Coordinates of C-alpha atoms in Angstrom, one line a residue:
M848 CA 0.0 0.0 0.0
V849 CA 1.4 3.3 -1.1
R850 CA 1.7 5.9 1.7
S851 CA 0.3 9.3 0.8
M852 CA 0.5 12.7 2.5
T853 CA -1.4 14.8 0.1
I854 CA -3.0 18.0 1.4
E855 CA -6.3 16.8 0.2
R856 CA -6.4 13.5 2.0
Q857 CA -4.8 14.6 5.2
Q858 CA -6.4 18.1 5.3
A859 CA -3.3 19.1 7.1
P860 CA -2.2 22.8 6.9
P861 CA 0.8 23.5 4.8
L862 CA 3.3 23.9 7.6
Q863 CA 2.1 20.7 9.4
W864 CA 2.7 18.8 6.2
V865 CA 6.3 20.1 6.0
A866 CA 6.8 19.2 9.7
R867 CA 5.5 15.6 9.1
W868 CA 7.8 15.3 6.1
L869 CA 10.7 16.4 8.2
D870 CA 9.9 13.9 10.8
T871 CA 9.3 10.9 8.5
E872 CA 12.5 11.6 6.4
L873 CA 14.7 12.7 9.2
D874 CA 17.4 10.1 8.9
A875 CA 17.5 10.1 5.0
L876 CA 17.7 14.0 5.2
L877 CA 20.4 14.0 7.8
D878 CA 22.6 11.6 5.8
S879 CA 22.4 13.8 2.8
L880 CA 22.9 17.1 4.6
V881 CA 25.9 15.8 6.5
D882 CA 27.5 14.4 3.4
G883 CA 27.0 17.7 1.7
E884 CA 28.6 19.7 4.6
L885 CA 31.6 17.5 4.9
A886 CA 32.2 17.6 1.1
E887 CA 31.9 21.4 0.8
L888 CA 33.1 22.5 4.3
P889 CA 35.9 20.1 5.4
E890 CA 37.0 22.6 7.9
L891 CA 34.0 21.5 10.0
A892 CA 35.7 18.3 10.7
V893 CA 38.8 19.7 12.1
A894 CA 39.7 19.0 15.8
R895 CA 36.7 16.7 16.1
D896 CA 37.0 13.0 17.4
D897 CA 34.1 11.7 15.4
P898 CA 33.2 14.7 12.9
R899 CA 30.3 12.9 11.2
A900 CA 28.6 11.9 14.5
E901 CA 29.0 15.3 15.9
I902 CA 27.8 17.1 12.8
R903 CA 24.8 14.7 12.4
H904 CA 23.8 15.4 16.1
S905 CA 24.0 19.2 15.7
V906 CA 22.0 19.2 12.4
R907 CA 19.5 16.7 13.9
V908 CA 18.8 19.2 16.8
H909 CA 18.1 22.0 14.2
L910 CA 15.8 19.9 12.1
I911 CA 13.8 18.8 15.2
A912 CA 13.5 22.4 16.4
L913 CA 12.5 23.6 12.8
A914 CA 9.8 20.9 12.9
D915 CA 8.6 21.8 16.3
G916 CA 8.2 25.5 15.0
L917 CA 6.3 24.4 11.9
N918 CA 3.8 22.4 14.0
R919 CA 3.1 25.4 16.3
S920 CA 0.8 28.1 15.2
P921 CA 2.6 31.4 14.4
L922 CA 0.3 33.0 17.2
E923 CA 2.0 30.9 19.8
G924 CA 5.0 33.0 19.8
E925 CA 8.3 33.6 17.8
L926 CA 10.7 30.9 16.8
T927 CA 13.3 29.8 19.4
L928 CA 16.4 27.7 19.3
P929 CA 17.1 24.9 21.7
A930 CA 19.5 25.9 24.5
F931 CA 21.9 23.3 23.2
I932 CA 22.7 25.4 20.2
S933 CA 24.2 28.2 22.2
R934 CA 26.2 25.9 24.6
H935 CA 27.5 24.0 21.6
T936 CA 28.4 27.2 19.8
R937 CA 30.3 28.6 22.8
A938 CA 32.2 25.3 23.1
L939 CA 33.2 25.6 19.4
A940 CA 34.3 29.2 20.0
R941 CA 36.5 28.3 22.9
Q942 CA 38.5 26.0 20.4
D943 CA 38.2 28.6 17.7
V944 CA 37.7 25.6 15.4
P945 CA 35.8 25.7 13.2
S946 CA 35.7 29.5 12.5
L947 CA 32.4 31.5 12.7
P948 CA 32.3 32.0 8.8
A949 CA 32.4 28.2 8.4
L950 CA 29.7 27.7 10.8
L951 CA 27.5 30.4 9.0
R952 CA 28.3 28.8 5.7
A953 CA 27.2 25.4 7.2
F954 CA 23.8 27.1 8.0
E955 CA 23.4 28.3 4.4
K956 CA 24.3 24.7 3.2
I957 CA 21.7 23.1 5.4
H958 CA 19.0 25.6 4.4
A959 CA 19.7 24.9 0.7
G960 CA 19.6 21.2 1.2
V961 CA 16.5 21.1 3.1
W962 CA 14.8 23.3 0.5
Q963 CA 16.0 21.2 -2.4
R964 CA 14.8 17.9 -0.7
L965 CA 11.4 19.6 0.1
T966 CA 10.7 20.9 -3.5
A967 CA 11.6 17.3 -4.6
A968 CA 9.0 15.8 -2.1
L969 CA 6.3 18.2 -3.3
R970 CA 6.6 16.9 -6.9
E971 CA 7.1 13.2 -6.5
G972 CA 7.0 10.1 -4.3
P973 CA 4.7 9.2 -1.5
F974 CA 4.8 12.9 -0.2
H975 CA 3.7 14.7 -3.3
V976 CA 1.1 17.5 -3.0
A977 CA -1.5 18.2 -5.7
K978 CA -0.2 20.8 -8.2
E979 CA -2.9 23.4 -7.2
R980 CA -1.6 23.4 -3.5
R981 CA 2.2 23.2 -4.1
A982 CA 2.7 26.8 -4.4
E983 CA 1.0 27.5 -1.1
V984 CA 3.1 24.9 0.6
L985 CA 6.2 26.0 -0.9
E986 CA 5.6 29.7 -0.1
Q987 CA 4.8 29.1 3.5
A988 CA 7.6 26.5 4.0
S989 CA 10.2 28.9 2.3
A990 CA 9.3 31.6 4.7
Q991 CA 9.5 29.4 7.6
L992 CA 12.9 27.9 6.5
F993 CA 14.3 31.4 5.9
A994 CA 13.1 32.7 9.2
Y995 CA 14.6 29.7 11.2
F996 CA 18.0 29.7 9.6
Q997 CA 18.3 33.4 9.7
L998 CA 17.6 33.2 13.6
A999 CA 20.0 30.3 13.8
S1000 CA 22.7 32.2 12.0
N1001 CA 22.2 35.4 14.0
E1002 CA 22.1 33.7 17.4
T1003 CA 25.1 31.5 16.5
A1004 CA 27.0 34.6 15.4
S1005 CA 26.2 36.4 18.7
A1006 CA 27.1 33.4 20.9
Y1007 CA 30.4 32.8 19.1
A1008 CA 31.3 36.4 19.2
T1009 CA 30.4 36.7 22.9
E1010 CA 32.4 33.8 23.9
R1011 CA 35.5 35.0 21.8
A1012 CA 35.3 38.4 23.4
L1013 CA 35.2 36.8 26.8
L1014 CA 38.2 34.8 26.0
E1015 CA 40.0 37.8 24.6
R1016 CA 39.3 39.8 27.7
R1017 CA 40.6 37.0 29.9
A1018 CA 43.7 36.6 27.8
M1019 CA 44.2 40.4 27.7
S1020 CA 43.8 40.6 31.5
Q1021 CA 46.6 37.9 31.8
R1022 CA 48.8 39.6 29.4
S1023 CA 48.3 43.0 31.3
T1024 CA 49.2 41.3 34.6
V1025 CA 52.3 39.8 33.0
V1026 CA 53.4 43.0 31.4
N1027 CA 53.0 45.0 34.6
G1028 CA 55.1 42.3 36.4
L1029 CA 57.7 42.7 33.7
L1030 CA 57.8 46.5 34.1
N1031 CA 58.1 46.4 37.7
G1032 CA 60.5 43.4 38.0
S1033 CA 58.2 40.9 39.7
V1034 CA 58.0 38.6 36.6
T1035 CA 61.2 37.0 35.2
T1036 CA 62.1 37.4 31.5
T1037 CA 61.6 33.7 30.9
A1038 CA 58.2 33.6 32.4
A1039 CA 57.1 36.8 30.6
E1040 CA 58.2 35.4 27.3
Q1041 CA 56.3 32.1 27.7
A1042 CA 53.2 34.0 28.9
L1043 CA 53.3 36.8 26.2
G1044 CA 54.7 34.8 23.2
Y1045 CA 57.1 37.8 22.8
D1046 CA 60.9 37.4 22.5
L1047 CA 62.5 39.9 24.9
N1048 CA 66.1 39.3 23.5
A1049 CA 65.6 41.9 20.9
V1050 CA 65.6 45.7 20.3
H1051 CA 62.3 47.1 21.5
V1052 CA 60.6 50.4 20.8
G1053 CA 57.8 51.2 23.2
Y1054 CA 55.0 53.5 22.5
V1055 CA 52.0 55.1 24.3
A1056 CA 48.8 55.6 22.2
W1057 CA 45.7 57.5 23.6
V1058 CA 42.6 59.2 22.5
D1059 CA 40.7 62.3 23.5
E1060 CA 37.2 60.6 23.7
L1061 CA 36.1 57.1 24.6
S1062 CA 34.2 56.9 21.5
D1063 CA 37.5 57.1 19.5
L1064 CA 38.8 53.8 20.9
D1065 CA 37.8 51.8 17.7
R1066 CA 39.5 54.5 15.7
L1067 CA 42.6 54.0 17.7
D1068 CA 42.7 50.4 17.0
T1069 CA 42.2 51.1 13.2
A1070 CA 45.0 53.7 13.3
L1071 CA 47.4 51.5 15.1
A1072 CA 46.7 48.5 12.7
T1073 CA 47.2 50.7 9.8
L1074 CA 50.5 52.1 11.3
S1075 CA 51.6 48.4 12.0
E1076 CA 50.9 47.5 8.4
H1077 CA 53.5 50.2 7.3
L1078 CA 56.1 49.5 10.1
R1079 CA 55.9 45.6 9.5
P1080 CA 57.3 44.9 12.8
R1081 CA 58.8 41.5 13.5
Q1082 CA 56.9 41.4 16.8
H1083 CA 54.1 43.6 18.3
L1084 CA 52.7 43.5 21.7
S1085 CA 50.0 45.7 23.1
V1086 CA 47.8 46.0 26.2
P1087 CA 45.2 48.5 27.3
A1088 CA 46.3 51.0 30.1
G1089 CA 43.1 52.7 31.5
E1090 CA 40.2 53.7 29.6
R1091 CA 41.6 55.7 26.8
T1092 CA 45.3 54.7 26.6
Q1093 CA 47.2 51.7 25.3
F1094 CA 50.7 50.6 25.8
G1095 CA 52.7 48.8 23.1
W1096 CA 56.2 47.6 21.8
I1097 CA 57.4 46.6 18.6
T1098 CA 60.6 45.0 17.3
C1099 CA 61.7 45.9 13.8
H1100 CA 64.0 44.3 11.2
N1101 CA 65.8 47.5 10.6
G1102 CA 65.8 51.2 11.4
S1103 CA 63.2 52.3 8.8
W1104 CA 60.5 52.5 11.6
L1105 CA 61.9 55.9 12.5
E1106 CA 61.5 57.3 9.0
I1107 CA 57.9 55.8 8.8
L1108 CA 56.9 57.4 12.0
R1109 CA 58.1 60.7 11.1
G1110 CA 56.0 60.7 7.9
Y1111 CA 52.8 59.0 9.3
R1112 CA 49.9 61.3 10.0
L1113 CA 47.7 60.3 12.8
P1114 CA 43.9 60.7 12.6
E1115 CA 42.3 63.6 14.4
G1116 CA 41.8 62.9 18.2
I1117 CA 44.4 60.1 18.2
H1118 CA 47.9 60.6 19.8
C1119 CA 51.0 58.6 19.9
A1120 CA 54.4 58.9 21.6
W1121 CA 57.3 56.7 21.0
G1122 CA 60.3 55.7 23.1
S1123 CA 63.9 55.1 21.8
P1124 CA 65.1 51.6 20.7
Q1125 CA 66.5 49.6 23.5
Q1126 CA 67.9 46.1 23.8
G1127 CA 66.6 43.2 26.0
A1128 CA 64.3 43.1 29.0
D1129 CA 65.9 46.2 30.4
G1130 CA 65.4 47.8 27.2
F1131 CA 61.7 46.8 27.1
R1132 CA 61.4 48.9 30.3
A1133 CA 63.6 51.6 29.3
S1134 CA 61.9 52.3 26.0
H1135 CA 58.5 52.3 27.8
R1136 CA 59.8 55.1 30.1
D1137 CA 61.0 56.9 27.2
A1138 CA 57.6 56.8 25.7
L1139 CA 55.9 58.0 28.8
E1140 CA 58.3 60.8 28.9
A1141 CA 57.7 61.6 25.2
R1142 CA 54.0 61.8 25.9
R1143 CA 54.6 63.9 29.0
V1144 CA 56.7 66.5 27.0
G1145 CA 54.3 66.3 24.0
E1146 CA 51.2 67.1 26.1
T1147 CA 53.0 69.8 28.0
T1148 CA 54.5 71.5 25.0
G1149 CA 51.4 70.9 22.7
L1150 CA 53.3 68.7 20.3
A1151 CA 51.0 65.9 21.0
R1152 CA 47.9 67.9 19.8
G1153 CA 49.3 67.8 16.2
N1154 CA 48.9 64.8 13.7
R1155 CA 52.4 63.5 14.2
A1156 CA 53.8 61.0 16.7
V1157 CA 55.9 62.4 19.5
L1158 CA 59.4 60.8 19.3
F1159 CA 61.5 60.6 22.5
D1160 CA 64.8 61.3 20.6
D1161 CA 63.2 64.6 19.4
V1162 CA 62.2 65.9 22.8
A1163 CA 65.0 64.2 25.0
I1164 CA 66.6 67.6 25.9
A1165 CA 63.2 69.0 27.0
S1166 CA 62.4 65.9 28.9
L1167 CA 65.7 65.8 30.8
A1168 CA 65.8 69.5 31.5
S1169 CA 62.1 69.8 32.6
R1170 CA 62.0 67.2 35.4
D1171 CA 62.0 70.2 37.8
L1172 CA 59.5 72.5 35.9
C1173 CA 59.8 75.3 38.3
S1174 CA 63.6 75.5 38.0
A1175 CA 63.2 75.0 34.3
S1176 CA 60.8 77.9 34.0
A1177 CA 63.1 80.3 35.9
F1178 CA 66.1 79.2 33.6
V1179 CA 64.0 79.9 30.5
H1180 CA 62.9 83.4 31.6
R1181 CA 66.5 84.2 32.5
Q1182 CA 67.7 83.1 29.1
L1183 CA 64.8 84.3 26.9
D1184 CA 63.1 87.2 28.9
K1185 CA 60.3 88.6 26.8
L1186 CA 60.5 85.7 24.2
A1187 CA 59.1 83.4 26.8
G1188 CA 55.9 85.4 26.8
T1189 CA 52.5 84.0 25.8
D1190 CA 51.6 86.7 23.2
E1191 CA 51.3 85.7 19.5
L1192 CA 54.6 87.8 18.5
A1193 CA 56.7 86.0 21.1
G1194 CA 55.5 82.6 19.9
R1195 CA 56.2 83.4 16.2
L1196 CA 59.7 84.7 17.1
L1197 CA 60.5 81.7 19.3
E1198 CA 59.6 79.3 16.6
T1199 CA 61.8 81.3 14.2
L1200 CA 64.7 81.2 16.7
R1201 CA 64.2 77.4 17.2
V1202 CA 64.3 76.7 13.4
Y1203 CA 67.3 79.1 12.9
L1204 CA 69.4 77.5 15.5
N1205 CA 68.4 73.9 14.2
E1206 CA 69.5 75.0 10.8
L1207 CA 72.9 76.3 12.1
A1208 CA 72.1 80.0 11.8
S1209 CA 71.3 79.8 8.1
P1210 CA 68.7 82.2 7.1
T1211 CA 68.1 80.4 3.8
R1212 CA 67.5 77.1 5.2
A1213 CA 65.4 78.4 8.1
A1214 CA 63.3 80.4 5.6
R1215 CA 62.7 77.3 3.5
R1216 CA 61.4 75.5 6.5
L1217 CA 59.4 78.4 7.6
H1218 CA 58.0 79.1 4.3
V1219 CA 59.1 82.7 4.4
H1220 CA 61.6 85.0 2.5
P1221 CA 65.2 84.8 3.9
N1222 CA 65.0 88.5 4.4
T1223 CA 62.2 87.9 6.9
V1224 CA 64.2 85.5 8.9
V1225 CA 67.0 88.1 9.1
K1226 CA 64.7 90.8 10.3
R1227 CA 63.1 88.5 12.9
V1228 CA 66.5 87.4 14.1
E1229 CA 67.3 91.1 14.7
R1230 CA 64.1 91.6 16.5
I1231 CA 64.9 88.7 18.7
E1232 CA 68.4 90.1 19.5
A1233 CA 66.9 93.3 20.3
M1234 CA 64.5 91.6 22.8
L1235 CA 67.4 89.5 24.2
G1236 CA 69.8 92.4 24.5
R1237 CA 72.6 90.2 23.1
R1238 CA 73.5 88.5 19.8
V1239 CA 72.1 85.0 19.0
D1240 CA 75.0 82.6 19.5
P1241 CA 74.1 79.3 17.6
A1242 CA 76.9 77.5 19.6
S1243 CA 75.3 78.5 23.0
L1244 CA 74.0 75.2 24.7
A1245 CA 72.0 77.3 27.2
L1246 CA 70.2 79.2 24.6
R1247 CA 69.3 76.0 22.7
V1248 CA 68.0 74.3 25.8
A1249 CA 66.0 77.3 26.9
V1250 CA 64.4 77.4 23.3
E1251 CA 63.5 73.7 23.7
L1252 CA 62.1 74.2 27.1
A1253 CA 60.2 77.4 26.2
P1254 CA 57.0 75.9 24.9
M1255 CA 56.5 74.0 28.1
V1256 CA 57.0 77.1 30.2
R1257 CA 54.7 79.2 28.1
L1258 CA 51.8 76.7 28.1
Q1259 CA 52.0 75.5 31.7
P1260 CA 51.7 77.2 35.0
R1261 CA 55.0 77.3 36.9
S1262 CA 53.4 75.2 39.7
S1263 CA 52.6 72.3 37.2
T1264 CA 53.6 68.7 38.2
P1265 CA 55.0 66.6 35.4
L1266 CA 53.1 63.5 34.6
S1267 CA 54.4 60.3 36.1
S1268 CA 57.0 58.6 34.2
D1269 CA 56.9 55.5 36.4
P1270 CA 56.9 52.5 34.3
T1271 CA 55.0 50.5 36.7
V1272 CA 51.8 52.4 36.1
P1273 CA 49.2 49.6 36.2
V1274 CA 47.6 48.6 33.0
D1275 CA 43.9 47.9 32.9
A1276 CA 43.1 44.5 34.7
A1277 CA 39.9 44.0 32.6
P1278 CA 40.5 45.3 29.0
A1279 CA 38.2 45.2 26.1
P1280 CA 39.1 42.8 23.3
R1281 CA 41.0 45.1 21.1
A1282 CA 44.6 44.7 21.6
S1283 CA 46.8 42.0 20.1
S1284 CA 50.2 40.3 20.4
G1285 CA 51.9 38.7 17.5

């Protein structure tokens, strides 16, 4: 006797007919779907003891959940997924195998496979439906299939991403703890290398990156990733340090990093200060201290407000001479007198003097950098000498140091306290999943 499930004989609503078909053909459908997945997505079988059995179990749970949703009236509530799906997805995310894109492609494959088998069942075999009813069944079934697999894909993506973010936060917290220990000397070099996957027997360049607004953190990640693509470091380690700051270190194959940094333009609202290249674990700490000092000087002088990175070697004199800012201020005022004022004229003349001294008292070269005529430079130097009450001596170390310190004195009150350059400033114990090592 031939079994029949036509709409006319069973008088079943279209979706219930699909649910019965799923239940009756479950084993054959599973074999077909699993074969298709393994053939087109071999990465699903990676790191599984019995890939076919595990995949079959996962697909079976989805088909049963789909059939349950088809049997229920739409008025009984929205589609839901079994709790097993979220738990299973999180377990896969912890292994990071297979990848999320592979899982989402698997849903597409299952969806397509079910739909193809359904259309065949509508046309032929014991499950065929009368021609005049096929469109209705196919329309409702297609809508339900789409809704279910869209839900499955969305919830799987959410669960996977949530678990990966949690793992990344835990890993970052551990890295932050190790980095803190390395900076303050409580973690050995060997232990740090094992925990961080970062070779400390190298020349390191530390950096401090920060943003003005919390909303710019994603842009900071993007800017640092773009800069890293230009630098092409052999190693790169970074950890969050507070809400808006990130500490990092790179090791490069050659000295081209310095030229790249000098030419790189930072996006608005994003700032970066770099230390000097230093060797070994002690160099890891020393370059970090330099980066912190570069940030202090950059923020104090206003250099950090531009779109260029602040390099320690460019501000080393100001860094060393400004540890006691009150004494530095008195020194600058003794050397520069009215040039240390805060008015616009004093600022323009001071910048001219700085460039003039850097260009070894050459009006022509200074004019080229200042984008003015050489005669303008000569007249400004004469004005400067009149304000100083003496001739400008390019060989005077005191004058050059005073010029480097002047921006700090002009922009900061004399009672200002420098930012801490303590390398043991703790990094964030529970950072967001945005930093990387590799």
